[in-house]
Coordinates of C-alpha atoms in Angstrom, one line a residue:
X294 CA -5.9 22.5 -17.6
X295 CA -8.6 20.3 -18.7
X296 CA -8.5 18.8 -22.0
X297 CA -11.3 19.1 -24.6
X298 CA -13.2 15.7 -26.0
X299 CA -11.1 14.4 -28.6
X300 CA -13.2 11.2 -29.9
X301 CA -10.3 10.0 -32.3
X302 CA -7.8 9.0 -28.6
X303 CA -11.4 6.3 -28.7
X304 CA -10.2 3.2 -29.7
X305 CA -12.4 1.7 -33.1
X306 CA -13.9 -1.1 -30.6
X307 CA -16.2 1.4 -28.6
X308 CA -17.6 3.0 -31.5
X309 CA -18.0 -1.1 -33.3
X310 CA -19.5 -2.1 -29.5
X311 CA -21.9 0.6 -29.6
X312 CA -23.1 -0.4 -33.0
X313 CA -23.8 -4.1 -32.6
X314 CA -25.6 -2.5 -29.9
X315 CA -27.4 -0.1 -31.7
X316 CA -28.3 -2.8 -34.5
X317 CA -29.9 -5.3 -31.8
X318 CA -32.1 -2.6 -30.8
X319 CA -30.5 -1.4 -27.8
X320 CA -29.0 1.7 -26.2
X321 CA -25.3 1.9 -25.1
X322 CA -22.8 4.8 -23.7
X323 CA -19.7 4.4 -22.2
X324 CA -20.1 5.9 -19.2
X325 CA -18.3 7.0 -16.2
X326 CA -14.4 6.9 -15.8
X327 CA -13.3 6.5 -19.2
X328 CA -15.5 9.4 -20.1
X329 CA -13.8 11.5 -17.1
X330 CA -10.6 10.6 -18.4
X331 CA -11.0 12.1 -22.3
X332 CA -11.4 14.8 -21.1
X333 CA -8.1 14.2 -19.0
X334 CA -6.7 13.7 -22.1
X335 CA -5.9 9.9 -20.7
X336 CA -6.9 6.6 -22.4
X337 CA -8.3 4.7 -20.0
X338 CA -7.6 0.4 -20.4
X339 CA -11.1 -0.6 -18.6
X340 CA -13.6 0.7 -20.3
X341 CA -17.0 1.0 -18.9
X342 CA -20.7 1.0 -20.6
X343 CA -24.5 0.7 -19.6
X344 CA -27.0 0.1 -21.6
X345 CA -31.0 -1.1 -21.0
X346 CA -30.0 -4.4 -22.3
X347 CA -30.5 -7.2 -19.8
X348 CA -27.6 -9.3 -19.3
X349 CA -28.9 -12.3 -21.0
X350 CA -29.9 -10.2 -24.3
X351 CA -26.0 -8.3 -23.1
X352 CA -24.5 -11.9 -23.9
X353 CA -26.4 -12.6 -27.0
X354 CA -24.8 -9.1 -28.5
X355 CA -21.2 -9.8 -27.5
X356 CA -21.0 -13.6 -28.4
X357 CA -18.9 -14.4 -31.0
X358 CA -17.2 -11.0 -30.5
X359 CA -15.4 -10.5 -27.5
X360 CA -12.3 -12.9 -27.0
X361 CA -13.6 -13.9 -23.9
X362 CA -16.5 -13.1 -21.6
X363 CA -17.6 -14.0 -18.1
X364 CA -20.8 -13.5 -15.5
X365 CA -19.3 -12.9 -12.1
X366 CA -21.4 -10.0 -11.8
X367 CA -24.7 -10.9 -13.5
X368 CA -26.6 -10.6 -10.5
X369 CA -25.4 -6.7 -10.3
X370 CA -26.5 -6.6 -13.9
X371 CA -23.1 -6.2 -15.1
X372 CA -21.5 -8.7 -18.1
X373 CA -17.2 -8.6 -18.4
X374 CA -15.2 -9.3 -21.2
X375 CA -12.2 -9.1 -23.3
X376 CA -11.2 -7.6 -26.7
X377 CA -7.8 -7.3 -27.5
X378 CA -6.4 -5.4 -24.7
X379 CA -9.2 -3.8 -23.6
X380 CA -11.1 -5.1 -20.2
X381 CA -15.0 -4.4 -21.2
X382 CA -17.6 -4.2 -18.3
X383 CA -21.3 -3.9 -19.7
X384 CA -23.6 -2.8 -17.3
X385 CA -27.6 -2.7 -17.2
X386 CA -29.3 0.7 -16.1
X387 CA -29.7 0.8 -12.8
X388 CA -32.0 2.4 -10.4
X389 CA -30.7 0.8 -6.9
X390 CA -32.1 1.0 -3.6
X391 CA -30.3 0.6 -0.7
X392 CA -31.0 -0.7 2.5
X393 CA -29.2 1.5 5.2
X394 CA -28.5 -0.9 7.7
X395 CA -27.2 -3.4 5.1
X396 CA -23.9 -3.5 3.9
X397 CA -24.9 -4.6 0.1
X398 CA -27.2 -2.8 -2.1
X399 CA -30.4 -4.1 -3.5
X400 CA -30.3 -3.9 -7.1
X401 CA -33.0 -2.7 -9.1
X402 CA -32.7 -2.5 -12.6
X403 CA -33.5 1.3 -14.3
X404 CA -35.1 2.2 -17.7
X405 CA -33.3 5.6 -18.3
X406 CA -29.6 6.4 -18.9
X407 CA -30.7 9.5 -16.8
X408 CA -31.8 7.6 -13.8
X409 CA -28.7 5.7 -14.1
X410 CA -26.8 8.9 -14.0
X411 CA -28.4 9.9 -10.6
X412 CA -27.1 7.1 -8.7
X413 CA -23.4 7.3 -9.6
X414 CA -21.0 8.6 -6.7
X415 CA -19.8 12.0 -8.5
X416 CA -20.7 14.8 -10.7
X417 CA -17.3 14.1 -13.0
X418 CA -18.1 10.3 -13.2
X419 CA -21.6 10.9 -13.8
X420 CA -21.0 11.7 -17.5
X421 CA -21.9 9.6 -21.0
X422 CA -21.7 9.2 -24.6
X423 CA -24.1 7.7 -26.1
X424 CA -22.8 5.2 -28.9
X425 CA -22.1 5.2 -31.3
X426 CA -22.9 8.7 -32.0
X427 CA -20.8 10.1 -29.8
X428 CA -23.6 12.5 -27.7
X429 CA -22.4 14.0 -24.3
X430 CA -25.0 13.2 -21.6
X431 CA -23.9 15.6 -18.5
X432 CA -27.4 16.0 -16.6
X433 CA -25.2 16.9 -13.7
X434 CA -22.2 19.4 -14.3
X435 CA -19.7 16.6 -14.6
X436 CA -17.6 18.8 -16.8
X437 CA -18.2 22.1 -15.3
X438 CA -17.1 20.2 -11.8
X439 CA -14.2 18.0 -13.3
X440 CA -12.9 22.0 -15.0
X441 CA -12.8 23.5 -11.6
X442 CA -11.9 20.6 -10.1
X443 CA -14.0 20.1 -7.6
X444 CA -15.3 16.9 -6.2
X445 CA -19.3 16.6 -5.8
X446 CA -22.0 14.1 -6.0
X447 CA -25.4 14.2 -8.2
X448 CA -27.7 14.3 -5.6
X449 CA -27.6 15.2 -1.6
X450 CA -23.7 14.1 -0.5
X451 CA -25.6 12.5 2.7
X452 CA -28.2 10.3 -0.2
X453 CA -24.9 9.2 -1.6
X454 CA -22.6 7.9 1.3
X455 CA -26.1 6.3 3.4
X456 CA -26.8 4.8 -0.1
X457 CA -22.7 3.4 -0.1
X458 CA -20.2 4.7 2.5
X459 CA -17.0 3.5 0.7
X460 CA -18.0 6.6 -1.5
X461 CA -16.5 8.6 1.2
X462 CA -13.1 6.4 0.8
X463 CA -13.4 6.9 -2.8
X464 CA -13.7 10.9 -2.4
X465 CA -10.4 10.4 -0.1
X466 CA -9.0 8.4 -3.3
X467 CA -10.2 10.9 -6.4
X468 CA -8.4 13.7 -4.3
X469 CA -4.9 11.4 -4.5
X470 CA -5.9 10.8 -8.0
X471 CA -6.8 13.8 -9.7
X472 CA -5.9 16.5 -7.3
X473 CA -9.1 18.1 -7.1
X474 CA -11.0 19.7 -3.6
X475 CA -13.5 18.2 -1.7
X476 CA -17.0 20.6 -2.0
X477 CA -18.2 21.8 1.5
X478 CA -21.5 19.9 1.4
X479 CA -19.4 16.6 0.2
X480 CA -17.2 17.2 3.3
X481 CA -19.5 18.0 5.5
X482 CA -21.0 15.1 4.8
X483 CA -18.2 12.7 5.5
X484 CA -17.2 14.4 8.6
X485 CA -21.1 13.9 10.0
X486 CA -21.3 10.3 8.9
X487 CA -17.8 9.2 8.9
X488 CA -18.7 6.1 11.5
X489 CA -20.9 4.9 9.2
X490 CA -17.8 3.5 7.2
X491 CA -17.9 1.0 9.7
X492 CA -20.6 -1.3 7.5
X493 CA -18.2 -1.6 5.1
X494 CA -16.0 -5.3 4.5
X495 CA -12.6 -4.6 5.6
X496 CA -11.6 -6.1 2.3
X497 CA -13.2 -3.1 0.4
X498 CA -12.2 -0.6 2.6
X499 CA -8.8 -2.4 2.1
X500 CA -8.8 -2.2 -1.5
X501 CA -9.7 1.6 -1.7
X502 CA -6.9 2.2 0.6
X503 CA -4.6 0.0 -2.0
X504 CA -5.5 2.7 -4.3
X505 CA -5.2 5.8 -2.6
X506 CA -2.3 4.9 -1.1
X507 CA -1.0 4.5 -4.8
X508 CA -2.5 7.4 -6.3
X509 CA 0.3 10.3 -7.6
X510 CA -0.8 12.8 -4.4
X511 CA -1.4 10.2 -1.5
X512 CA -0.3 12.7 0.8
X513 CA -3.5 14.6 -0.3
X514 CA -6.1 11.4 0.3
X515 CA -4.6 10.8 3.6
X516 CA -5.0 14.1 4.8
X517 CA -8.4 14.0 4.1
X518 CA -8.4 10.6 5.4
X519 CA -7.7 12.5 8.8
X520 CA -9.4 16.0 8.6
X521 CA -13.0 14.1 7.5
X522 CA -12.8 11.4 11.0
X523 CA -12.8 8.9 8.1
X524 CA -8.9 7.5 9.3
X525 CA -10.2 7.3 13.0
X526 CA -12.3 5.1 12.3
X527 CA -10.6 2.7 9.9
X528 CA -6.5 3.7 10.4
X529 CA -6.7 5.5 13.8
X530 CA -3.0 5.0 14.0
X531 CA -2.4 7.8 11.8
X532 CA -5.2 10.1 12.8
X533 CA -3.1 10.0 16.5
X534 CA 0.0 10.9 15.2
X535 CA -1.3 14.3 15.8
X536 CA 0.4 15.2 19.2
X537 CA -0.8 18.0 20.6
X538 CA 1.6 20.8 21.4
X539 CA 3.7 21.7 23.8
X540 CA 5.5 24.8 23.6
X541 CA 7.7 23.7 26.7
X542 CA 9.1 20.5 24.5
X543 CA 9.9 20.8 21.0
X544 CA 10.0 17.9 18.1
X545 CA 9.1 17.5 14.9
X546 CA 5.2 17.8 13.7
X547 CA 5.1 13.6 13.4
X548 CA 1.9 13.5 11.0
X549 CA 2.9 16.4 8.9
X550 CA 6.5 14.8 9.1
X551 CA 4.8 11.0 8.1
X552 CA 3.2 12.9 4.9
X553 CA 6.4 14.3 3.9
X554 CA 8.5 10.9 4.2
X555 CA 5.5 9.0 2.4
X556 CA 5.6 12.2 -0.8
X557 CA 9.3 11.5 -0.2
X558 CA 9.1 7.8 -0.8
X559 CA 7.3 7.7 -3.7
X560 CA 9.9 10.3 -5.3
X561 CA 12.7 7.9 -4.6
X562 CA 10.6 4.9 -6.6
X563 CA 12.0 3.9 -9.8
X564 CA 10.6 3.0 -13.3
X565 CA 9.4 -0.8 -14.1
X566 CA 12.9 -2.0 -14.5
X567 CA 14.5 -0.9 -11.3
X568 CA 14.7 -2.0 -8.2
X569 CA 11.4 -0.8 -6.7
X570 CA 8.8 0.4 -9.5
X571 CA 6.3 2.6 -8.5
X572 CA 3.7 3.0 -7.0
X573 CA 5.3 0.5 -4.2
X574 CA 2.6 0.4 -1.8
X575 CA 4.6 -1.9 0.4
X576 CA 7.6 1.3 0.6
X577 CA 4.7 4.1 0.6
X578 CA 2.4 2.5 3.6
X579 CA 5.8 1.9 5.3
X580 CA 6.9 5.7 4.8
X581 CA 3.1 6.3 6.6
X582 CA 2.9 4.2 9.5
X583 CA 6.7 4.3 10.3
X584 CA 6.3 6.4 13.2
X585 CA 2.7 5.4 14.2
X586 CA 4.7 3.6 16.9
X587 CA 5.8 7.3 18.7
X588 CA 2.0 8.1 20.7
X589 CA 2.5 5.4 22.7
X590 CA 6.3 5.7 23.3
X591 CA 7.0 9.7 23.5
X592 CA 8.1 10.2 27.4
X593 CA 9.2 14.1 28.5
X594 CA 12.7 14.1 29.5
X595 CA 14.0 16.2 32.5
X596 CA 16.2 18.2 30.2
X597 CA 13.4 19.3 28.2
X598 CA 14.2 16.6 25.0
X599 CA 11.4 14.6 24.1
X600 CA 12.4 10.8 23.8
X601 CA 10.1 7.8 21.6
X602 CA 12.6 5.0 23.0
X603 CA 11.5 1.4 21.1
X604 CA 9.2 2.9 18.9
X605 CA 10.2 1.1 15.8
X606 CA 9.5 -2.1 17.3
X607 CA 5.9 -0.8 18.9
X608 CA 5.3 0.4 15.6
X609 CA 6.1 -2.7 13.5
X610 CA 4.0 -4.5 15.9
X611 CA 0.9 -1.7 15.9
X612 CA 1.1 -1.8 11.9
X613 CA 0.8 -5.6 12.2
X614 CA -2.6 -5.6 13.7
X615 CA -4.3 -2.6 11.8
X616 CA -2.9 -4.7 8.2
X617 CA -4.2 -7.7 9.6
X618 CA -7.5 -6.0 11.0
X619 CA -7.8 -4.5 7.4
X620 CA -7.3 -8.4 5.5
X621 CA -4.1 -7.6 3.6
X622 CA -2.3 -10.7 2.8
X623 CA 0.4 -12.3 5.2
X624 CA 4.1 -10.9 3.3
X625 CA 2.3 -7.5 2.7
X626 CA 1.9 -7.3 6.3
X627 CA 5.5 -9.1 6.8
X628 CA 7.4 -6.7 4.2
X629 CA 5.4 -3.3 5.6
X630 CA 5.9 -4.5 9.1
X631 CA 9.6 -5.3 8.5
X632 CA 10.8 -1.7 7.2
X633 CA 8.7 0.2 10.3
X634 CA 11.3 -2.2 12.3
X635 CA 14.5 -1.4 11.2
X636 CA 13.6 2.0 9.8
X637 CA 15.7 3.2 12.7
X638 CA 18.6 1.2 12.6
X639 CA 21.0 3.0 10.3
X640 CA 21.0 5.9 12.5
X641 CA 23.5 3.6 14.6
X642 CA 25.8 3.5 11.4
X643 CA 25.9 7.3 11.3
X644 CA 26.8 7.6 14.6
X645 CA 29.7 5.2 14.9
X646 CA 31.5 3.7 12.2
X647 CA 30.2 -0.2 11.5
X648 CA 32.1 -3.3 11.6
X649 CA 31.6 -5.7 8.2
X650 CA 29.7 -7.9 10.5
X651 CA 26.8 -5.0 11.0
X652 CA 26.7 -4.4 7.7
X653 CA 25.6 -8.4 7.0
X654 CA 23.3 -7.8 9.4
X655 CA 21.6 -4.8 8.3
X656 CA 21.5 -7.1 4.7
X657 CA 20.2 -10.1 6.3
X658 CA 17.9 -8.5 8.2
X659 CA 16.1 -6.3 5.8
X660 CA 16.6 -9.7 3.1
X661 CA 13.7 -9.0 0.6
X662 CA 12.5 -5.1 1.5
X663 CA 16.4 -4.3 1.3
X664 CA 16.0 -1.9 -1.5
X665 CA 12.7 -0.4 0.1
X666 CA 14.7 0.3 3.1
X667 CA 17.5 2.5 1.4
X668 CA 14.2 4.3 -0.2
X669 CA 12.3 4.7 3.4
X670 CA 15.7 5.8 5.5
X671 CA 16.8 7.8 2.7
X672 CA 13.4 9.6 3.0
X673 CA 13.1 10.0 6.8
X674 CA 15.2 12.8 6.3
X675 CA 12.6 16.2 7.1
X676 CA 15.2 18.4 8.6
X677 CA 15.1 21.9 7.5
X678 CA 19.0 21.7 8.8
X679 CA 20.8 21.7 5.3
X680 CA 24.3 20.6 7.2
X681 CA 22.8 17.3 9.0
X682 CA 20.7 16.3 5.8
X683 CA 23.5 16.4 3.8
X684 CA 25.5 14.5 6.7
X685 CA 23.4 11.6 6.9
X686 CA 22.7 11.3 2.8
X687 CA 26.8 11.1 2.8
X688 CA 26.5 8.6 5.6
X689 CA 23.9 6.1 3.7
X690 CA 25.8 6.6 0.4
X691 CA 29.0 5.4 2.6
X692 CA 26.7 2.5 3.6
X693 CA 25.3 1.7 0.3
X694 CA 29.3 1.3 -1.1
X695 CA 29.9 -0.8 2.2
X696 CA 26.8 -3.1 0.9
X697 CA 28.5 -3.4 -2.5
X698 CA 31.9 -3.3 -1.4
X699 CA 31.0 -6.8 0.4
X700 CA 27.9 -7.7 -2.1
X701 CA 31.3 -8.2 -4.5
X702 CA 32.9 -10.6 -2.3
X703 CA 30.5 -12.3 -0.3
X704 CA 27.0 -13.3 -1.3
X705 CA 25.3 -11.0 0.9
X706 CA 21.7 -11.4 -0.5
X707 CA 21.4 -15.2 0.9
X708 CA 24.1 -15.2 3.8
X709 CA 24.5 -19.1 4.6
X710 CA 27.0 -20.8 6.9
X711 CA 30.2 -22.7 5.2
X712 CA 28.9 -25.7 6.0
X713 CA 24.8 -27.2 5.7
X714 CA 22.9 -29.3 8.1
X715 CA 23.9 -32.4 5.9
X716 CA 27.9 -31.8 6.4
X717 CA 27.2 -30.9 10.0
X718 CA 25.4 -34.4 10.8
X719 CA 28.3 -36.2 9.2
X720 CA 31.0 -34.1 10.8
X721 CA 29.6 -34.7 14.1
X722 CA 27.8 -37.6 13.8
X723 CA 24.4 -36.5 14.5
X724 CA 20.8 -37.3 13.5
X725 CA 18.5 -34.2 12.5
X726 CA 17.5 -32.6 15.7
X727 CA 18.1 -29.8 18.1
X728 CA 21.5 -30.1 18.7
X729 CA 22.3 -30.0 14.5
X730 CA 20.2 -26.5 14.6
X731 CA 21.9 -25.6 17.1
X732 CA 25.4 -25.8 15.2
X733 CA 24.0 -24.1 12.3
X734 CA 23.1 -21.1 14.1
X735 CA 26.3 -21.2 15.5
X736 CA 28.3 -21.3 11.7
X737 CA 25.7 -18.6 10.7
X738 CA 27.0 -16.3 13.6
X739 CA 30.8 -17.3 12.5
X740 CA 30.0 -16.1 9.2
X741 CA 28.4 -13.0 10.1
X742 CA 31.0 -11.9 11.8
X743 CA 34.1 -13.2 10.1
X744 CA 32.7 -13.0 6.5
X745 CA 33.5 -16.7 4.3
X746 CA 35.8 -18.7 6.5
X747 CA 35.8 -21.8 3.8
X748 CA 35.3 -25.7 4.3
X749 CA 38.0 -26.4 6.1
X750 CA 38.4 -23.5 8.8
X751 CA 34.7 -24.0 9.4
X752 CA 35.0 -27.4 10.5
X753 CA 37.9 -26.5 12.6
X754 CA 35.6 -24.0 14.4
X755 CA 33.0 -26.5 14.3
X756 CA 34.8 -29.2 16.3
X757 CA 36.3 -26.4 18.8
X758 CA 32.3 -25.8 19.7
X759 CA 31.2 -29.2 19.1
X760 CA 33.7 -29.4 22.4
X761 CA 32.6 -26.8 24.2
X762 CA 28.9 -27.6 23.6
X763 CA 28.9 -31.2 22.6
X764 CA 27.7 -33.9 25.3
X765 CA 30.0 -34.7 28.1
X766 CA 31.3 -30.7 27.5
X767 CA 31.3 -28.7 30.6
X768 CA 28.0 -26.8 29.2
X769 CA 26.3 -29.8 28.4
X770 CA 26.4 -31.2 32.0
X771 CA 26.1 -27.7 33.7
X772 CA 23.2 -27.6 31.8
X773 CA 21.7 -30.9 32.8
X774 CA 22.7 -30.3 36.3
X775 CA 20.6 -27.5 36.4
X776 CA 17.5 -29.4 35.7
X777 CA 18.7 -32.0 37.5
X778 CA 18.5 -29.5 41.0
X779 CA 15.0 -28.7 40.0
X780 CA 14.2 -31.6 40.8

């Protein structure tokens, strides 16, 4: 239920802003989101204001008041700063006019509060006070829309998203966030002019998706991500998750099933103290794209079974190139693509018991995104079979215990061999090189499968490969016969 204006959740500083304002001769509201969100009943920290100020007379208000102030966006018309804990973006009315083959608008600046109004991307964030006397300007039905909650734009939906397609993203995004229904004209719209997304820096669609993906119902965004065309163009992965049926071969639904383990992950987050605090984008894209490796891998078995052999691995390596299409940064794409890997491999441990030596692997392995994968496996679990869900949660707490179990013991978090490069080289006399790395990798296999063998049986085991491997050994000179034939 929506909340009714309560000016005292204002913080003094709008009310003091709108007066220096008001004193210089100018107009100011706070406008947009923060106004949405009273009537939310949330404090919003960014606040947002226009005002017919230009940014020059803008600075010569807020001098000597803010704590700190900056002009990255002057040429939008727009003025940031800080007070106390409040980020503070001042904006010039604008009146924009948008070229339709351009990616970047053409800013024009307005005269009217009104006009400025019009051009904003919905109803519910098209809504002022004016400062500092506190006067609702709704020209639209921004409260009317944001009480029923229904998402709609000023103007003609189709004005809106030619004027700035990542509206359409941002429609997606303020479903996620607040829950509320796309009107038919708004997604009628997007479906007739979701190409058009295209224009758009893969950075900003990038960041939009950030958000959505982050937002409390992100199963709701991406779904109309995917009904709208909007995810064909920018995340077709997901929109082809949709496998058409069969009623000859049964599985599971794998995009309504990829929705559930996302809403799943983000239940299993924890607060900012624990292991993964939410929203975990890196666990919740995971949960999404953790089966976008199955289209290309699903094969019809004679028996009737449906099989997705490998498609972890097709799947790490699909997420890869859509992340990297899409400009997220390099361990992003590492940790994401890392859990769509090995979101399979515990099914092994419930199948057949594991030795101490798989379970250092599954630690090593996993290394950073370890706690992410007990979240994502833990939430893979759709089946509406009470017996087997409970059969594999008891099977990941036994693995959990196992990790613990050893965790106590051994230093499972940074598994290292008993012995470094520099005691190798002087064990065996050896200058940095191949044949050292080649040791190591060895020791490192000793100790993954034997646990801590100490100093001095590590050198023992050392020497008795160093033998077997060394020069003069029989598998050196095999091995340089063989090249030697080549030839």
């Amino acid at each position: 239920m929506m909340h009714v204006l309560d000016s005292s959740t204002l913080d003094p500083i709008v009310l003091e802003l709108g007066q220096r304002f008001v004193d210089a001769g100018f107009e100011l509201s706070l406008v947009g989101g923060p106004v949405r969100d009273l009537f939310l009943g949330r404090q919003s920290p960014d606040l947002d204001f226009t005002t017919d100020a230009t940014p020059d007379q803008t600075l010569a208000v807020i001098k000597g008041w803010a704590d700190a102030f900056w002009e990255i966006g002057r040429a939008f018309g727009t003025i940031g700063l800080r007070k106390r804990e409040f980020t503070i973006e001042v904006t010039t009315y604008r009146a924009e006019a948008y070229d339709p083959d351009s990616r970047k608008p053409e800013v024009a600046f307005g005269d009217s509060l009104e006009a400025d109004l019009q051009r904003r991307d919905f109803t519910m964030n098209a809504m002022a006070l004016r400062l500092p006397g506190m006067e609702l300007v709704d020209p639209h039905g921004g409260i009317k829309d944001l009480y029923a909650g229904v998402l709609r734009t000023p103007g003609r939906a189709e004005d809106s998203f030619s004027d700035d397609p990542l509206r359409m993203m941002r429609a997606a995004r303020f479903v996620a966030q607040l829950g509320v229904a796309l009107h038919p004209e708004v997604e009628g719209a997007m479906i007739e002019m979701a190409e058009r997304i295209n224009m758009i820096s893969a950075e900003r669609v990038r960041d939009e998706l950030t958000k959505l993906i982050c937002a409390p119902q992100a199963r709701l965004g991406v779904d109309v991500l995917v009904s709208t065309g909007l995810a064909d163009q920018m995340l077709p992965e997901v929109s082809a998750l949709q496998l058409e049926v069969d009623e000859h071969h049964r599985h599971k639904d794998v995009y309504q099933h990829s929705l559930q383990v996302l809403e799943q992950a983000a239940g299993l987050e924890t607060g900012p103290d624990g292991p993964v605090p939410g929203p975990d984008f890196v666990l919740r894209f995971a949960a999404l794209m953790h089966d976008v490796g199955k289209p290309a891998t699903r094969r019809f078995e004679p028996s009737g079974a449906v099989s997705f052999r490998h498609h972890d691995v097709v799947g790490a390596k699909l997420t890869a190139k859509r992340m990297k299409a899409l400009r997220f940064d390099n361990d992003t794409i590492k940790a994401v693509a890392r859990l769509v890997e090995l979101h399979m491999r515990f099914y092994g441990y419930g199948e057949a018991g594991w030795t101490d030596s798989a379970v250092r692997r599954y630690v090593t392995d996993a290394g950073p995104v370890l706690e992410r994968l007990h979240r994502l496996t833990r939430s893979d679990v759709t089946t509406r079979n009470q017996r087997k869900a409970d059969r594999l949660a008891f099977a990941y707490d036994d693995l959990e215990q196992r990790i613990a179990a050893l965790a106590e013991q051994e230093e499972l978090g940074a598994i290292r061999p008993d012995l470094d490069g520099a005691q190798i080289m002087a064990l065996l006399g050896l200058a940095p090189g191949p044949l050292v790395g080649k040791a190591y990798k060895f020791l490192l296999e000793e100790r993954m499968e034997h646990g801590p063998l100490g100093a001095e049986e590590a050198q023992r085991r050392l020497h008795g490969w160093w033998q077997e491997h060394g020069p003069g050994s029989p598998a050196a000179e095999e091995s340089t016969g063989s090249v030697d034939d080549e030839h």
